[in-house]
Amino acid sequence: MIPIGDQNIRTRGRPWMTWLLVGLNVIVFVYELTLGETQLEQFITRFGTVPAQITQGENLISLVTSIFLHGGVVHILSNMVFLLVFGDNVEATLGKVGYLGFYLLGGLIASGAHIIANPAAEVPSLGASGAVAAVLGAYVVMFPRSRVKVLVFWGFYATVTRVAALLFVGVWFVTQFLSGLASLAVSTAQTGGVAYWAHIGGFVPGLVVGLLFRKRAQGLAQSSSR
């Protein structure tokens, strides 16, 4: 299932902070595509989060820069689609500045969770997945009755349907959690190289923020439906 839309809150402003974050991620990824193999490896090593370095107090700025790096087309597309679909309503609730701070903090906590789970790892961790997971966590608490428009594939046939946001995000979280447990035991083609604990680490603080701002979100949703 691929999310393609949700029930948006009607506000006077536009979600330009979400658009700005998407734009920055795309710009950085396009720059990555211009680099040769050796240059790209050096770039990722320098600006990606390497747990073994962080635990030694080295290259701490990478905790922030890694949030804007991606390892492939599917990686960035999936993150940006989720951010565009779910980020606007969270931005409307938290405000532009609050939303930006929440996004970055979610990414930092997510990186911390990955480092705790893999303190000696020397493979760089990168991507907006942890920050996006925080957005998902906040969204599902703020707007539990919202319905998400999803694209579903059945072989060569595709259809559009709507599912409850709580169900959609819940399935996503359970999948990440079970994959995270598997990644602690053995590295496989499905779990190797994917920082599932970063996803979980971002999702949980997102739930907390969602609870703190749930009344405001519900008020906006009610006024928008009138």
PDB file of C-alpha atoms in Angstrom:
ATOM      1  CA  MET A   1       0.000   0.000   0.000  1.00  0.00           C
ATOM      2  CA  ILE A   2       1.323   3.415  -1.011  1.00  0.00           C
ATOM      3  CA  PRO A   3      -0.220   6.489   0.682  1.00  0.00           C
ATOM      4  CA  ILE A   4      -1.250   9.177  -1.805  1.00  0.00           C
ATOM      5  CA  GLY A   5      -3.443  11.480   0.295  1.00  0.00           C
ATOM      6  CA  ASP A   6      -5.399  12.063   3.478  1.00  0.00           C
ATOM      7  CA  GLN A   7      -8.060  14.343   4.955  1.00  0.00           C
ATOM      8  CA  ASN A   8      -6.299  17.696   5.039  1.00  0.00           C
ATOM      9  CA  ILE A   9      -6.991  20.430   7.563  1.00  0.00           C
ATOM     10  CA  ARG A  10      -8.101  23.602   5.806  1.00  0.00           C
ATOM     11  CA  THR A  11      -5.949  26.476   7.041  1.00  0.00           C
ATOM     12  CA  ARG A  12      -5.045  29.888   5.661  1.00  0.00           C
ATOM     13  CA  GLY A  13      -1.373  29.011   5.304  1.00  0.00           C
ATOM     14  CA  ARG A  14       0.219  26.363   3.137  1.00  0.00           C
ATOM     15  CA  PRO A  15       2.525  23.622   4.466  1.00  0.00           C
ATOM     16  CA  TRP A  16       5.626  25.332   3.106  1.00  0.00           C
ATOM     17  CA  MET A  17       7.846  23.966   5.881  1.00  0.00           C
ATOM     18  CA  THR A  18       7.005  20.437   4.745  1.00  0.00           C
ATOM     19  CA  TRP A  19       7.651  21.473   1.155  1.00  0.00           C
ATOM     20  CA  LEU A  20      10.960  23.058   2.198  1.00  0.00           C
ATOM     21  CA  LEU A  21      12.099  19.871   3.935  1.00  0.00           C
ATOM     22  CA  VAL A  22      11.165  17.799   0.899  1.00  0.00           C
ATOM     23  CA  GLY A  23      13.002  20.262  -1.337  1.00  0.00           C
ATOM     24  CA  LEU A  24      16.174  20.129   0.763  1.00  0.00           C
ATOM     25  CA  ASN A  25      16.173  16.339   0.742  1.00  0.00           C
ATOM     26  CA  VAL A  26      15.708  16.243  -3.022  1.00  0.00           C
ATOM     27  CA  ILE A  27      18.458  18.824  -3.626  1.00  0.00           C
ATOM     28  CA  VAL A  28      20.941  16.880  -1.506  1.00  0.00           C
ATOM     29  CA  PHE A  29      20.020  13.626  -3.245  1.00  0.00           C
ATOM     30  CA  VAL A  30      20.456  15.182  -6.690  1.00  0.00           C
ATOM     31  CA  TYR A  31      23.883  16.361  -5.549  1.00  0.00           C
ATOM     32  CA  GLU A  32      24.704  12.804  -4.472  1.00  0.00           C
ATOM     33  CA  LEU A  33      23.857  11.631  -7.993  1.00  0.00           C
ATOM     34  CA  THR A  34      26.471  13.963  -9.451  1.00  0.00           C
ATOM     35  CA  LEU A  35      29.293  12.377  -7.427  1.00  0.00           C
ATOM     36  CA  GLY A  36      31.526   9.586  -8.608  1.00  0.00           C
ATOM     37  CA  GLU A  37      31.617   6.314  -6.686  1.00  0.00           C
ATOM     38  CA  THR A  38      34.668   7.256  -4.585  1.00  0.00           C
ATOM     39  CA  GLN A  39      33.404  10.787  -3.935  1.00  0.00           C
ATOM     40  CA  LEU A  40      29.980   9.503  -2.965  1.00  0.00           C
ATOM     41  CA  GLU A  41      31.475   6.997  -0.529  1.00  0.00           C
ATOM     42  CA  GLN A  42      33.541   9.754   1.094  1.00  0.00           C
ATOM     43  CA  PHE A  43      30.518  12.061   1.222  1.00  0.00           C
ATOM     44  CA  ILE A  44      28.316   9.428   2.881  1.00  0.00           C
ATOM     45  CA  THR A  45      31.044   8.481   5.359  1.00  0.00           C
ATOM     46  CA  ARG A  46      31.602  12.114   6.297  1.00  0.00           C
ATOM     47  CA  PHE A  47      27.982  13.238   6.614  1.00  0.00           C
ATOM     48  CA  GLY A  48      26.258   9.954   7.486  1.00  0.00           C
ATOM     49  CA  THR A  49      26.007   8.810  11.100  1.00  0.00           C
ATOM     50  CA  VAL A  50      28.571   6.125  11.925  1.00  0.00           C
ATOM     51  CA  PRO A  51      27.704   4.722  15.393  1.00  0.00           C
ATOM     52  CA  ALA A  52      31.307   3.749  16.150  1.00  0.00           C
ATOM     53  CA  GLN A  53      32.377   7.360  15.588  1.00  0.00           C
ATOM     54  CA  ILE A  54      29.560   8.879  17.644  1.00  0.00           C
ATOM     55  CA  THR A  55      30.255   6.636  20.638  1.00  0.00           C
ATOM     56  CA  GLN A  56      33.829   7.966  20.535  1.00  0.00           C
ATOM     57  CA  GLY A  57      32.586  11.565  20.486  1.00  0.00           C
ATOM     58  CA  GLU A  58      33.607  12.089  16.849  1.00  0.00           C
ATOM     59  CA  ASN A  59      31.735  13.682  13.923  1.00  0.00           C
ATOM     60  CA  LEU A  60      28.716  14.633  16.048  1.00  0.00           C
ATOM     61  CA  ILE A  61      27.403  17.022  13.391  1.00  0.00           C
ATOM     62  CA  SER A  62      26.589  13.969  11.293  1.00  0.00           C
ATOM     63  CA  LEU A  63      23.643  13.335  13.618  1.00  0.00           C
ATOM     64  CA  VAL A  64      21.966  16.270  11.856  1.00  0.00           C
ATOM     65  CA  THR A  65      23.422  16.053   8.350  1.00  0.00           C
ATOM     66  CA  SER A  66      22.549  12.364   8.012  1.00  0.00           C
ATOM     67  CA  ILE A  67      18.844  13.248   8.224  1.00  0.00           C
ATOM     68  CA  PHE A  68      19.081  14.816   4.762  1.00  0.00           C
ATOM     69  CA  LEU A  69      20.974  11.997   3.026  1.00  0.00           C
ATOM     70  CA  HIS A  70      19.474   9.015   1.207  1.00  0.00           C
ATOM     71  CA  GLY A  71      20.911   5.828  -0.189  1.00  0.00           C
ATOM     72  CA  GLY A  72      18.774   5.359  -3.286  1.00  0.00           C
ATOM     73  CA  VAL A  73      15.739   6.412  -5.315  1.00  0.00           C
ATOM     74  CA  VAL A  74      13.308   4.120  -3.485  1.00  0.00           C
ATOM     75  CA  HIS A  75      14.699   5.291  -0.147  1.00  0.00           C
ATOM     76  CA  ILE A  76      14.067   8.978  -0.795  1.00  0.00           C
ATOM     77  CA  LEU A  77      10.793   8.478  -2.674  1.00  0.00           C
ATOM     78  CA  SER A  78       9.209   6.463   0.129  1.00  0.00           C
ATOM     79  CA  ASN A  79      10.295   8.963   2.779  1.00  0.00           C
ATOM     80  CA  MET A  80       9.183  12.029   0.838  1.00  0.00           C
ATOM     81  CA  VAL A  81       5.800  10.532  -0.111  1.00  0.00           C
ATOM     82  CA  PHE A  82       5.071   9.779   3.543  1.00  0.00           C
ATOM     83  CA  LEU A  83       6.249  13.250   4.566  1.00  0.00           C
ATOM     84  CA  LEU A  84       4.051  14.989   1.983  1.00  0.00           C
ATOM     85  CA  VAL A  85       0.963  12.967   2.891  1.00  0.00           C
ATOM     86  CA  PHE A  86       1.222  13.116   6.683  1.00  0.00           C
ATOM     87  CA  GLY A  87       3.391  16.153   7.375  1.00  0.00           C
ATOM     88  CA  ASP A  88       1.008  18.961   6.421  1.00  0.00           C
ATOM     89  CA  ASN A  89      -1.542  18.305   9.174  1.00  0.00           C
ATOM     90  CA  VAL A  90       1.166  17.907  11.817  1.00  0.00           C
ATOM     91  CA  GLU A  91       2.714  21.167  10.603  1.00  0.00           C
ATOM     92  CA  ALA A  92      -0.677  22.899  10.842  1.00  0.00           C
ATOM     93  CA  THR A  93      -0.959  21.724  14.444  1.00  0.00           C
ATOM     94  CA  LEU A  94       2.557  22.532  15.657  1.00  0.00           C
ATOM     95  CA  GLY A  95       3.187  25.651  13.586  1.00  0.00           C
ATOM     96  CA  LYS A  96       6.077  26.168  11.173  1.00  0.00           C
ATOM     97  CA  VAL A  97       8.904  26.608  13.692  1.00  0.00           C
ATOM     98  CA  GLY A  98       7.563  24.029  16.132  1.00  0.00           C
ATOM     99  CA  TYR A  99       7.178  21.521  13.322  1.00  0.00           C
ATOM    100  CA  LEU A 100      10.752  22.050  12.123  1.00  0.00           C
ATOM    101  CA  GLY A 101      12.110  21.586  15.653  1.00  0.00           C
ATOM    102  CA  PHE A 102       9.982  18.475  16.120  1.00  0.00           C
ATOM    103  CA  TYR A 103      11.168  17.022  12.802  1.00  0.00           C
ATOM    104  CA  LEU A 104      14.845  17.533  13.599  1.00  0.00           C
ATOM    105  CA  LEU A 105      14.470  16.299  17.183  1.00  0.00           C
ATOM    106  CA  GLY A 106      12.691  13.191  15.920  1.00  0.00           C
ATOM    107  CA  GLY A 107      15.592  12.528  13.577  1.00  0.00           C
ATOM    108  CA  LEU A 108      18.146  13.004  16.374  1.00  0.00           C
ATOM    109  CA  ILE A 109      16.342  10.673  18.768  1.00  0.00           C
ATOM    110  CA  ALA A 110      15.973   8.125  15.984  1.00  0.00           C
ATOM    111  CA  SER A 111      19.718   8.221  15.325  1.00  0.00           C
ATOM    112  CA  GLY A 112      20.312   7.810  19.060  1.00  0.00           C
ATOM    113  CA  ALA A 113      18.145   4.691  19.126  1.00  0.00           C
ATOM    114  CA  HIS A 114      20.067   3.234  16.191  1.00  0.00           C
ATOM    115  CA  ILE A 115      23.397   3.963  17.898  1.00  0.00           C
ATOM    116  CA  ILE A 116      22.263   2.343  21.147  1.00  0.00           C
ATOM    117  CA  ALA A 117      21.198  -0.778  19.228  1.00  0.00           C
ATOM    118  CA  ASN A 118      24.406  -0.830  17.141  1.00  0.00           C
ATOM    119  CA  PRO A 119      27.119   1.029  19.119  1.00  0.00           C
ATOM    120  CA  ALA A 120      30.077  -0.534  17.307  1.00  0.00           C
ATOM    121  CA  ALA A 121      28.674  -0.371  13.784  1.00  0.00           C
ATOM    122  CA  GLU A 122      30.925   1.231  11.197  1.00  0.00           C
ATOM    123  CA  VAL A 123      28.340   1.342   8.396  1.00  0.00           C
ATOM    124  CA  PRO A 124      26.911   4.870   7.961  1.00  0.00           C
ATOM    125  CA  SER A 125      23.270   5.390   8.832  1.00  0.00           C
ATOM    126  CA  LEU A 126      21.407   7.962   6.773  1.00  0.00           C
ATOM    127  CA  GLY A 127      17.966   9.085   5.716  1.00  0.00           C
ATOM    128  CA  ALA A 128      14.920  10.983   6.898  1.00  0.00           C
ATOM    129  CA  SER A 129      13.185   7.760   7.986  1.00  0.00           C
ATOM    130  CA  GLY A 130      13.492   8.482  11.715  1.00  0.00           C
ATOM    131  CA  ALA A 131      12.172  12.026  11.374  1.00  0.00           C
ATOM    132  CA  VAL A 132       9.342  10.842   9.121  1.00  0.00           C
ATOM    133  CA  ALA A 133       8.536   8.109  11.655  1.00  0.00           C
ATOM    134  CA  ALA A 134       8.164  10.828  14.294  1.00  0.00           C
ATOM    135  CA  VAL A 135       5.686  12.609  12.007  1.00  0.00           C
ATOM    136  CA  LEU A 136       3.724   9.360  11.592  1.00  0.00           C
ATOM    137  CA  GLY A 137       3.654   8.788  15.343  1.00  0.00           C
ATOM    138  CA  ALA A 138       2.315  12.281  16.005  1.00  0.00           C
ATOM    139  CA  TYR A 139      -0.206  12.031  13.167  1.00  0.00           C
ATOM    140  CA  VAL A 140      -1.797   8.782  14.283  1.00  0.00           C
ATOM    141  CA  VAL A 141      -2.413  10.177  17.787  1.00  0.00           C
ATOM    142  CA  MET A 142      -3.551  13.611  16.618  1.00  0.00           C
ATOM    143  CA  PHE A 143      -5.877  12.320  13.888  1.00  0.00           C
ATOM    144  CA  PRO A 144      -6.813   8.713  14.751  1.00  0.00           C
ATOM    145  CA  ARG A 145     -10.106   8.930  12.826  1.00  0.00           C
ATOM    146  CA  SER A 146      -8.539  10.247   9.651  1.00  0.00           C
ATOM    147  CA  ARG A 147      -8.713   8.062   6.577  1.00  0.00           C
ATOM    148  CA  VAL A 148      -5.734   7.654   4.279  1.00  0.00           C
ATOM    149  CA  LYS A 149      -6.087   7.302   0.523  1.00  0.00           C
ATOM    150  CA  VAL A 150      -3.785   4.477  -0.586  1.00  0.00           C
ATOM    151  CA  LEU A 151      -2.766   2.903  -3.870  1.00  0.00           C
ATOM    152  CA  VAL A 152      -3.036  -0.890  -3.673  1.00  0.00           C
ATOM    153  CA  PHE A 153      -1.493  -3.267  -6.206  1.00  0.00           C
ATOM    154  CA  TRP A 154      -2.985  -6.675  -6.990  1.00  0.00           C
ATOM    155  CA  GLY A 155      -0.561  -8.189  -9.451  1.00  0.00           C
ATOM    156  CA  PHE A 156      -0.758  -5.998 -12.564  1.00  0.00           C
ATOM    157  CA  TYR A 157      -3.949  -4.350 -11.323  1.00  0.00           C
ATOM    158  CA  ALA A 158      -3.951  -1.227  -9.130  1.00  0.00           C
ATOM    159  CA  THR A 159      -6.795   0.404  -7.261  1.00  0.00           C
ATOM    160  CA  VAL A 160      -7.282   3.343  -4.910  1.00  0.00           C
ATOM    161  CA  THR A 161      -9.039   2.865  -1.596  1.00  0.00           C
ATOM    162  CA  ARG A 162      -9.220   4.475   1.831  1.00  0.00           C
ATOM    163  CA  VAL A 163      -8.116   2.905   5.115  1.00  0.00           C
ATOM    164  CA  ALA A 164      -8.115   4.188   8.676  1.00  0.00           C
ATOM    165  CA  ALA A 165      -4.933   6.081   9.531  1.00  0.00           C
ATOM    166  CA  LEU A 166      -4.689   4.130  12.792  1.00  0.00           C
ATOM    167  CA  LEU A 167      -4.684   0.835  10.878  1.00  0.00           C
ATOM    168  CA  PHE A 168      -2.270   1.999   8.192  1.00  0.00           C
ATOM    169  CA  VAL A 169       0.325   3.457  10.572  1.00  0.00           C
ATOM    170  CA  GLY A 170      -0.188   0.605  13.047  1.00  0.00           C
ATOM    171  CA  VAL A 171       0.707  -1.999  10.435  1.00  0.00           C
ATOM    172  CA  TRP A 172       3.739   0.070   9.435  1.00  0.00           C
ATOM    173  CA  PHE A 173       4.971   0.276  13.043  1.00  0.00           C
ATOM    174  CA  VAL A 174       4.499  -3.431  13.779  1.00  0.00           C
ATOM    175  CA  THR A 175       6.425  -4.270  10.598  1.00  0.00           C
ATOM    176  CA  GLN A 176       9.298  -2.000  11.619  1.00  0.00           C
ATOM    177  CA  PHE A 177       9.342  -3.346  15.174  1.00  0.00           C
ATOM    178  CA  LEU A 178       9.465  -7.001  14.116  1.00  0.00           C
ATOM    179  CA  SER A 179      12.141  -6.223  11.522  1.00  0.00           C
ATOM    180  CA  GLY A 180      14.103  -4.387  14.198  1.00  0.00           C
ATOM    181  CA  LEU A 181      14.057  -7.426  16.459  1.00  0.00           C
ATOM    182  CA  ALA A 182      15.255  -9.569  13.572  1.00  0.00           C
ATOM    183  CA  SER A 183      18.084  -7.168  12.780  1.00  0.00           C
ATOM    184  CA  LEU A 184      19.488  -7.601  16.292  1.00  0.00           C
ATOM    185  CA  ALA A 185      19.766 -11.352  15.856  1.00  0.00           C
ATOM    186  CA  VAL A 186      21.072 -11.790  12.329  1.00  0.00           C
ATOM    187  CA  SER A 187      21.807  -9.656   9.295  1.00  0.00           C
ATOM    188  CA  THR A 188      19.808 -10.743   6.261  1.00  0.00           C
ATOM    189  CA  ALA A 189      18.999  -9.271   2.866  1.00  0.00           C
ATOM    190  CA  GLN A 190      15.790  -7.915   4.366  1.00  0.00           C
ATOM    191  CA  THR A 191      17.271  -6.405   7.544  1.00  0.00           C
ATOM    192  CA  GLY A 192      20.899  -5.639   6.712  1.00  0.00           C
ATOM    193  CA  GLY A 193      21.648  -1.975   6.087  1.00  0.00           C
ATOM    194  CA  VAL A 194      18.233  -0.736   7.226  1.00  0.00           C
ATOM    195  CA  ALA A 195      18.099   1.145  10.513  1.00  0.00           C
ATOM    196  CA  TYR A 196      14.789  -0.202  11.789  1.00  0.00           C
ATOM    197  CA  TRP A 197      15.561   0.909  15.328  1.00  0.00           C
ATOM    198  CA  ALA A 198      15.880   4.454  14.024  1.00  0.00           C
ATOM    199  CA  HIS A 199      12.312   4.174  12.703  1.00  0.00           C
ATOM    200  CA  ILE A 200      11.079   2.948  16.059  1.00  0.00           C
ATOM    201  CA  GLY A 201      13.166   5.538  17.912  1.00  0.00           C
ATOM    202  CA  GLY A 202      11.530   8.297  15.912  1.00  0.00           C
ATOM    203  CA  PHE A 203       8.003   6.886  16.109  1.00  0.00           C
ATOM    204  CA  VAL A 204       7.813   6.701  19.932  1.00  0.00           C
ATOM    205  CA  PRO A 205       8.643  10.388  20.666  1.00  0.00           C
ATOM    206  CA  GLY A 206       6.227  11.232  17.862  1.00  0.00           C
ATOM    207  CA  LEU A 207       3.489   9.507  19.857  1.00  0.00           C
ATOM    208  CA  VAL A 208       4.391  11.589  22.907  1.00  0.00           C
ATOM    209  CA  VAL A 209       4.230  14.872  20.988  1.00  0.00           C
ATOM    210  CA  GLY A 210       0.963  13.745  19.430  1.00  0.00           C
ATOM    211  CA  LEU A 211      -0.544  13.236  22.880  1.00  0.00           C
ATOM    212  CA  LEU A 212       0.653  16.652  24.049  1.00  0.00           C
ATOM    213  CA  PHE A 213      -0.937  18.440  21.083  1.00  0.00           C
ATOM    214  CA  ARG A 214      -3.915  16.183  20.485  1.00  0.00           C
ATOM    215  CA  LYS A 215      -6.535  18.656  21.728  1.00  0.00           C
ATOM    216  CA  ARG A 216      -5.210  21.380  19.431  1.00  0.00           C
ATOM    217  CA  ALA A 217      -5.210  18.977  16.487  1.00  0.00           C
ATOM    218  CA  GLN A 218      -8.749  17.832  17.187  1.00  0.00           C
ATOM    219  CA  GLY A 219      -9.892  21.450  17.441  1.00  0.00           C
ATOM    220  CA  LEU A 220      -8.405  22.209  14.025  1.00  0.00           C
ATOM    221  CA  ALA A 221      -9.958  19.089  12.531  1.00  0.00           C
ATOM    222  CA  GLN A 222     -13.408  19.960  13.891  1.00  0.00           C
ATOM    223  CA  SER A 223     -13.291  23.553  12.659  1.00  0.00           C
ATOM    224  CA  SER A 224     -12.116  22.351   9.257  1.00  0.00           C
ATOM    225  CA  SER A 225     -15.079  19.965   8.909  1.00  0.00           C
ATOM    226  CA  ARG A 226     -17.674  22.667   9.476  1.00  0.00           C
TER     227      ARG A 226
END
